[in-house]
Short mmCIF file of N, CA and C in Angstrom, two decimals:
data_model
loop_
_atom_site.label_atom_id
_atom_site.label_comp_id
_atom_site.label_asym_id
_atom_site.label_seq_id
_atom_site.Cartn_x
_atom_site.Cartn_y
_atom_site.Cartn_z
N MET A 753 100.87 85.33 102.48
CA MET A 753 100.36 86.68 102.49
C MET A 753 99.71 86.98 101.14
N ARG A 754 98.46 87.42 101.19
CA ARG A 754 97.75 87.73 99.96
C ARG A 754 98.14 89.10 99.43
N SER A 755 97.99 89.26 98.14
CA SER A 755 98.25 90.54 97.51
C SER A 755 97.16 91.54 97.89
N LYS A 756 97.57 92.76 98.11
CA LYS A 756 96.62 93.81 98.48
C LYS A 756 96.15 94.61 97.27
N ARG A 757 96.64 94.27 96.09
CA ARG A 757 96.27 95.01 94.88
C ARG A 757 94.78 95.03 94.60
N PRO A 758 94.06 93.90 94.73
CA PRO A 758 92.61 93.96 94.46
C PRO A 758 91.88 94.90 95.43
N ILE A 759 92.27 94.91 96.68
CA ILE A 759 91.63 95.79 97.66
C ILE A 759 91.94 97.25 97.34
N ILE A 760 93.18 97.53 96.98
CA ILE A 760 93.58 98.90 96.63
C ILE A 760 92.81 99.36 95.40
N ARG A 761 92.72 98.53 94.40
CA ARG A 761 92.00 98.87 93.17
C ARG A 761 90.53 99.12 93.46
N GLN A 762 89.94 98.31 94.31
CA GLN A 762 88.54 98.47 94.67
C GLN A 762 88.31 99.78 95.42
N CYS A 763 89.18 100.13 96.35
CA CYS A 763 89.08 101.39 97.09
C CYS A 763 89.22 102.58 96.14
N LYS A 764 90.15 102.49 95.22
CA LYS A 764 90.36 103.57 94.24
C LYS A 764 89.13 103.77 93.37
N ASN A 765 88.58 102.68 92.84
CA ASN A 765 87.40 102.78 91.98
C ASN A 765 86.19 103.32 92.73
N LEU A 766 86.00 102.87 93.95
CA LEU A 766 84.89 103.35 94.76
C LEU A 766 85.03 104.85 95.06
N ALA A 767 86.22 105.28 95.39
CA ALA A 767 86.46 106.70 95.68
C ALA A 767 86.21 107.56 94.45
N LYS A 768 86.65 107.10 93.29
CA LYS A 768 86.47 107.88 92.06
C LYS A 768 85.01 108.02 91.66
N GLN A 769 84.17 107.11 92.11
CA GLN A 769 82.75 107.18 91.80
C GLN A 769 82.04 108.29 92.59
N HIS A 770 82.65 108.77 93.66
CA HIS A 770 81.98 109.69 94.56
C HIS A 770 82.61 111.08 94.64
N VAL A 771 83.38 111.46 93.65
CA VAL A 771 83.97 112.80 93.63
C VAL A 771 83.55 113.54 92.36
N ASP A 772 83.69 114.86 92.38
CA ASP A 772 83.30 115.67 91.23
C ASP A 772 84.28 115.55 90.07
N ASN A 773 85.57 115.35 90.37
CA ASN A 773 86.57 115.29 89.31
C ASN A 773 87.41 114.01 89.44
N PRO A 774 86.89 112.88 88.95
CA PRO A 774 87.62 111.62 89.10
C PRO A 774 88.87 111.50 88.22
N ASP A 775 89.00 112.38 87.23
CA ASP A 775 90.16 112.32 86.33
C ASP A 775 91.34 113.15 86.81
N GLU A 776 91.19 113.80 87.96
CA GLU A 776 92.28 114.61 88.52
C GLU A 776 93.44 113.68 88.90
N PRO A 777 94.68 114.09 88.61
CA PRO A 777 95.83 113.26 89.01
C PRO A 777 95.88 113.09 90.53
N ALA A 778 96.45 112.00 90.98
CA ALA A 778 96.51 111.71 92.42
C ALA A 778 97.21 112.82 93.19
N ALA A 779 98.29 113.35 92.65
CA ALA A 779 99.02 114.45 93.27
C ALA A 779 99.21 115.54 92.22
N PRO A 780 98.21 116.43 92.06
CA PRO A 780 98.28 117.45 91.01
C PRO A 780 99.49 118.38 91.17
N ASP A 781 100.04 118.81 90.04
CA ASP A 781 101.17 119.75 90.06
C ASP A 781 100.72 121.07 90.69
N GLY A 782 101.55 121.64 91.52
CA GLY A 782 101.26 122.92 92.13
C GLY A 782 100.29 122.85 93.28
N ALA A 783 99.75 121.69 93.58
CA ALA A 783 98.82 121.56 94.69
C ALA A 783 99.60 121.27 95.98
N SER A 784 98.97 121.59 97.08
CA SER A 784 99.64 121.38 98.36
C SER A 784 99.27 120.04 98.98
N GLY A 785 98.56 119.21 98.26
CA GLY A 785 98.15 117.92 98.80
C GLY A 785 97.77 116.95 97.72
N PHE A 786 96.86 116.08 98.05
CA PHE A 786 96.43 115.04 97.13
C PHE A 786 95.01 115.32 96.64
N ALA A 787 94.65 114.69 95.54
CA ALA A 787 93.29 114.81 95.00
C ALA A 787 92.30 114.24 96.01
N GLU A 788 91.07 114.70 95.91
CA GLU A 788 90.03 114.26 96.84
C GLU A 788 89.83 112.74 96.76
N TRP A 789 89.83 112.18 95.54
CA TRP A 789 89.62 110.74 95.42
C TRP A 789 90.76 109.95 96.06
N THR A 790 91.95 110.50 96.03
CA THR A 790 93.10 109.83 96.65
C THR A 790 92.94 109.77 98.16
N GLN A 791 92.49 110.86 98.74
CA GLN A 791 92.28 110.91 100.18
C GLN A 791 91.18 109.94 100.61
N ILE A 792 90.10 109.88 99.84
CA ILE A 792 89.01 108.96 100.16
C ILE A 792 89.47 107.51 100.04
N ALA A 793 90.21 107.20 98.99
CA ALA A 793 90.72 105.84 98.80
C ALA A 793 91.64 105.44 99.95
N PHE A 794 92.45 106.36 100.42
CA PHE A 794 93.35 106.09 101.53
C PHE A 794 92.57 105.78 102.81
N ILE A 795 91.52 106.55 103.06
CA ILE A 795 90.69 106.33 104.25
C ILE A 795 89.98 104.98 104.15
N LEU A 796 89.46 104.64 102.97
CA LEU A 796 88.82 103.34 102.78
C LEU A 796 89.81 102.20 103.00
N LEU A 797 91.00 102.34 102.47
CA LEU A 797 92.02 101.32 102.63
C LEU A 797 92.42 101.17 104.10
N HIS A 798 92.53 102.29 104.78
CA HIS A 798 92.84 102.29 106.21
C HIS A 798 91.79 101.49 106.97
N ALA A 799 90.52 101.72 106.67
CA ALA A 799 89.44 101.00 107.35
C ALA A 799 89.44 99.52 106.99
N GLU A 800 89.70 99.20 105.74
CA GLU A 800 89.68 97.81 105.28
C GLU A 800 90.82 96.99 105.91
N LEU A 801 91.99 97.58 106.00
CA LEU A 801 93.15 96.85 106.54
C LEU A 801 93.17 96.83 108.06
N ASP A 802 92.40 97.72 108.68
CA ASP A 802 92.34 97.83 110.13
C ASP A 802 93.73 98.03 110.75
N LYS A 803 94.48 98.94 110.14
CA LYS A 803 95.80 99.31 110.63
C LYS A 803 95.80 100.81 110.91
N ASP A 804 96.77 101.28 111.67
CA ASP A 804 96.83 102.72 111.88
C ASP A 804 97.34 103.39 110.59
N PHE A 805 97.21 104.70 110.50
CA PHE A 805 97.54 105.39 109.26
C PHE A 805 99.01 105.24 108.89
N ARG A 806 99.88 105.19 109.84
CA ARG A 806 101.30 105.05 109.54
C ARG A 806 101.59 103.71 108.87
N GLU A 807 100.94 102.64 109.32
CA GLU A 807 101.14 101.33 108.70
C GLU A 807 100.44 101.24 107.34
N THR A 808 99.30 101.94 107.21
CA THR A 808 98.57 101.91 105.95
C THR A 808 99.41 102.57 104.87
#
């Protein structure tokens, strides 16, 4: 089984390139969810792994 770290890192970097605030923490204090780049990275990873969201 190969490590998924390179794929995760690639998804994270790609997502950060396409948001207005790439330096926002993944889960900001006082927020009710995750940063925009985190959500995009998760969706990219979901598509790359071809698994359902629960497995991703």
